[in-house]
GROMACS .gro file of C-alpha atoms in nm:
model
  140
    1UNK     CA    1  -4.012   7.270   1.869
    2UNK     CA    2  -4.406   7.224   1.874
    3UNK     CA    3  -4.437   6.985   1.557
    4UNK     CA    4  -4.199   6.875   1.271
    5UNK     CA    5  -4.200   7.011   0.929
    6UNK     CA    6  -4.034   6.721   0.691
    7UNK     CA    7  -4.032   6.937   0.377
    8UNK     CA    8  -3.849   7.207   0.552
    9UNK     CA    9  -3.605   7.033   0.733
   10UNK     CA   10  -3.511   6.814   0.449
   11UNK     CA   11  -3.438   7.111   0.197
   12UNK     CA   12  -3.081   7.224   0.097
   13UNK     CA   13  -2.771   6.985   0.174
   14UNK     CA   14  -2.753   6.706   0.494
   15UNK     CA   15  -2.745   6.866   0.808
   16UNK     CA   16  -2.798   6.757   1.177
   17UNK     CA   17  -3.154   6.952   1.360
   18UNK     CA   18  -3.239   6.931   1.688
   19UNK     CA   19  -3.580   6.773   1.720
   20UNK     CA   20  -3.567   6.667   2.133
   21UNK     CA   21  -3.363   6.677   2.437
   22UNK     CA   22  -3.261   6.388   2.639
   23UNK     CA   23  -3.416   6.478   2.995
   24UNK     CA   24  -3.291   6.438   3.346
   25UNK     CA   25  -3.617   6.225   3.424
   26UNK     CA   26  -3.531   6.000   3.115
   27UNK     CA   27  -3.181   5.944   3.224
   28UNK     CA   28  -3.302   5.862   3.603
   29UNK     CA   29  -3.585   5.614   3.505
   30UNK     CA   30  -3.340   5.416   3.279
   31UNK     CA   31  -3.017   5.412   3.464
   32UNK     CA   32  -2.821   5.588   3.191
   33UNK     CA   33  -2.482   5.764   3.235
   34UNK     CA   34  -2.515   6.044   3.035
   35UNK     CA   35  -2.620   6.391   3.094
   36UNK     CA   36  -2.898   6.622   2.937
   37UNK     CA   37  -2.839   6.660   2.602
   38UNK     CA   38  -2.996   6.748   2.269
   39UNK     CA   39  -3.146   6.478   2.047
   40UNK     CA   40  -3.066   6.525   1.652
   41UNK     CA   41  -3.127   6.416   1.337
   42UNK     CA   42  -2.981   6.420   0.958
   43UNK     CA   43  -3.228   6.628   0.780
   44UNK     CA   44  -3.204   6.324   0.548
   45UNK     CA   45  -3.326   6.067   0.792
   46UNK     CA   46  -3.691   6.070   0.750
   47UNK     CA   47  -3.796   6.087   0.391
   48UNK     CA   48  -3.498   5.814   0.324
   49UNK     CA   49  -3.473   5.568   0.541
   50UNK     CA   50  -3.853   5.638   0.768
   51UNK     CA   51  -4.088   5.654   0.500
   52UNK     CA   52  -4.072   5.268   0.474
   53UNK     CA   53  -4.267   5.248   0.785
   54UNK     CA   54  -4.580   5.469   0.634
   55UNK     CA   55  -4.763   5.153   0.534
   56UNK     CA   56  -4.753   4.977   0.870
   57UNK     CA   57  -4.936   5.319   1.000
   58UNK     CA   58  -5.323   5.248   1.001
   59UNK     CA   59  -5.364   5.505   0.745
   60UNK     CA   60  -5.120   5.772   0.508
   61UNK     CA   61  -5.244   6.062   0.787
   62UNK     CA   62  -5.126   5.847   1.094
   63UNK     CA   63  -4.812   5.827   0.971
   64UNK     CA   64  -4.816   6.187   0.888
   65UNK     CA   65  -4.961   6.245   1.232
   66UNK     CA   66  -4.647   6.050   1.368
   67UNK     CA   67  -4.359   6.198   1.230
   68UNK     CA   68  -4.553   6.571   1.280
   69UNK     CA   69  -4.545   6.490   1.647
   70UNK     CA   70  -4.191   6.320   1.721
   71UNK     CA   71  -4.081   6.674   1.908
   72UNK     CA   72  -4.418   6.573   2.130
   73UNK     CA   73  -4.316   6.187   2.161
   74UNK     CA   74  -3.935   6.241   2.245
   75UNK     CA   75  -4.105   6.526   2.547
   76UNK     CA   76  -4.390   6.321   2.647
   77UNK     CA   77  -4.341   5.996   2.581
   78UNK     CA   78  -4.599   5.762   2.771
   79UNK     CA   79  -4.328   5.485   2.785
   80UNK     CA   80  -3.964   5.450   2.754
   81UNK     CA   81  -3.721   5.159   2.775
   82UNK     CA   82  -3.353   5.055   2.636
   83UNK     CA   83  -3.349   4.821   2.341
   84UNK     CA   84  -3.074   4.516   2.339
   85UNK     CA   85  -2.903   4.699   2.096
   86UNK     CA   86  -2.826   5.019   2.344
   87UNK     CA   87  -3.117   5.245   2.138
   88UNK     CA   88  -3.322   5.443   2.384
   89UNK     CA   89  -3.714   5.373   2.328
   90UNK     CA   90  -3.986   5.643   2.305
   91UNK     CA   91  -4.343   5.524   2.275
   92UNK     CA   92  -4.655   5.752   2.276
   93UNK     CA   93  -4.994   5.639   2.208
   94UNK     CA   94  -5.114   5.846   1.872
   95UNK     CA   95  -5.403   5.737   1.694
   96UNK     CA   96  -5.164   5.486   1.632
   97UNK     CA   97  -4.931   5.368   1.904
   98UNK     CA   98  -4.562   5.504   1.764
   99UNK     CA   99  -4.234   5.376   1.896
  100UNK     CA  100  -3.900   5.642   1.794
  101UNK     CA  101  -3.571   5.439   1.880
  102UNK     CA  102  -3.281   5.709   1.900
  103UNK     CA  103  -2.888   5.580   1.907
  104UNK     CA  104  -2.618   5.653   2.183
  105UNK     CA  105  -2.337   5.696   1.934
  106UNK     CA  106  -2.034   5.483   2.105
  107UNK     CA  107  -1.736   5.711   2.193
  108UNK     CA  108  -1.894   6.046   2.161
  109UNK     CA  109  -2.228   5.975   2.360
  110UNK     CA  110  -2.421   6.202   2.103
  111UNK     CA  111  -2.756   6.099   2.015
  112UNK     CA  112  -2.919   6.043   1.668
  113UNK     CA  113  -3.264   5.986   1.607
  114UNK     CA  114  -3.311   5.645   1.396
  115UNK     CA  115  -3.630   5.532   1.344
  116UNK     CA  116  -4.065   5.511   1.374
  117UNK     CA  117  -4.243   5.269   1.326
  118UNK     CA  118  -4.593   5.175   1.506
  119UNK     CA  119  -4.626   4.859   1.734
  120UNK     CA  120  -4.917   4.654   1.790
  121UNK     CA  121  -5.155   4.710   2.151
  122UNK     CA  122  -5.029   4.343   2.245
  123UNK     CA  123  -4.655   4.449   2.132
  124UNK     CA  124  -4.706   4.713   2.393
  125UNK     CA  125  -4.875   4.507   2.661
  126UNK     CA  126  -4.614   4.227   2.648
  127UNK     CA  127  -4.331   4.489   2.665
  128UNK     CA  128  -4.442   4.653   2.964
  129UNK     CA  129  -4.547   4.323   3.106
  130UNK     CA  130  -4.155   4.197   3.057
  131UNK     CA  131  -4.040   4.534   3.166
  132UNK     CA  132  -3.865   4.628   2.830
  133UNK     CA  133  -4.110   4.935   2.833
  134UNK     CA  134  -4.180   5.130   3.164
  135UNK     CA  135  -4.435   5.380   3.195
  136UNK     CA  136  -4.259   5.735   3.193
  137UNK     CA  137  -4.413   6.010   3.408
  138UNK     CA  138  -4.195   6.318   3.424
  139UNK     CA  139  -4.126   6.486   3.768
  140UNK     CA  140  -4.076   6.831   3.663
   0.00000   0.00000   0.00000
């Protein structure tokens, strides 16, 4: 999947779509115990519960830019890290710096997209300074 197409994916009735894979290198860097998987999300998930982050963008067309390019972030993410609450984090530097948190649904070990949002340059530098964010460079 090159780029996202809302408006396509979001016609007709709820459904889950693929829009990443959980990679080997991913899994290694982070210590997680799962194994390669696809990365999904409810066709609903963006225009309802996303589009409350368009106004923290810089402008309506980095937002648009963002959620166009979350195939690209969840492949080639420039940093990654696990959030307290068990989310995996995927941050890319767009024209605005975009961070994707995706769920590890407990018992079934599935994963669900949840969320972007944008994150300040010093929200950035302190994570990676703490260590919450680690640069990601894949082997392959």
């Amino acid at each position: 999947m090159d780029e996202l197409d809302v408006k396509k994916i979001s016609k007709g009735r709820s459904r889950n779509i693929k829009i990443g894979e959980l990679s080997e290198d991913v899994i290694n860097a982070l210590g997680l115990d799962l194994k390669p998987q696809n990365i999904n999300v409810w066709s609903t998930r963006i225009p309802e519960h996303c589009e409350k982050h368009k106004q923290e963008y810089s402008s309506p067309n980095t937002y648009n830019q963002a959620i166009k390019n979350i195939p690209l972030i969840l492949k080639e993410p420039d940093y990654i890290g696990l959030h307290k609450n068990g989310n995996i984090q995927y941050v890319k530097r767009l024209d605005d710096i975009s961070l994707i948190g995706v769920q590890i649904l407990k018992g079934s070990g599935n994963l669900l997209f949840r969320t972007i949002f944008p994150i300040s340059e010093v929200k950035l530098k302190n994570s990676i300074k703490s260590g919450e964010f680690i640069p990601f460079h894949k082997k392959n």
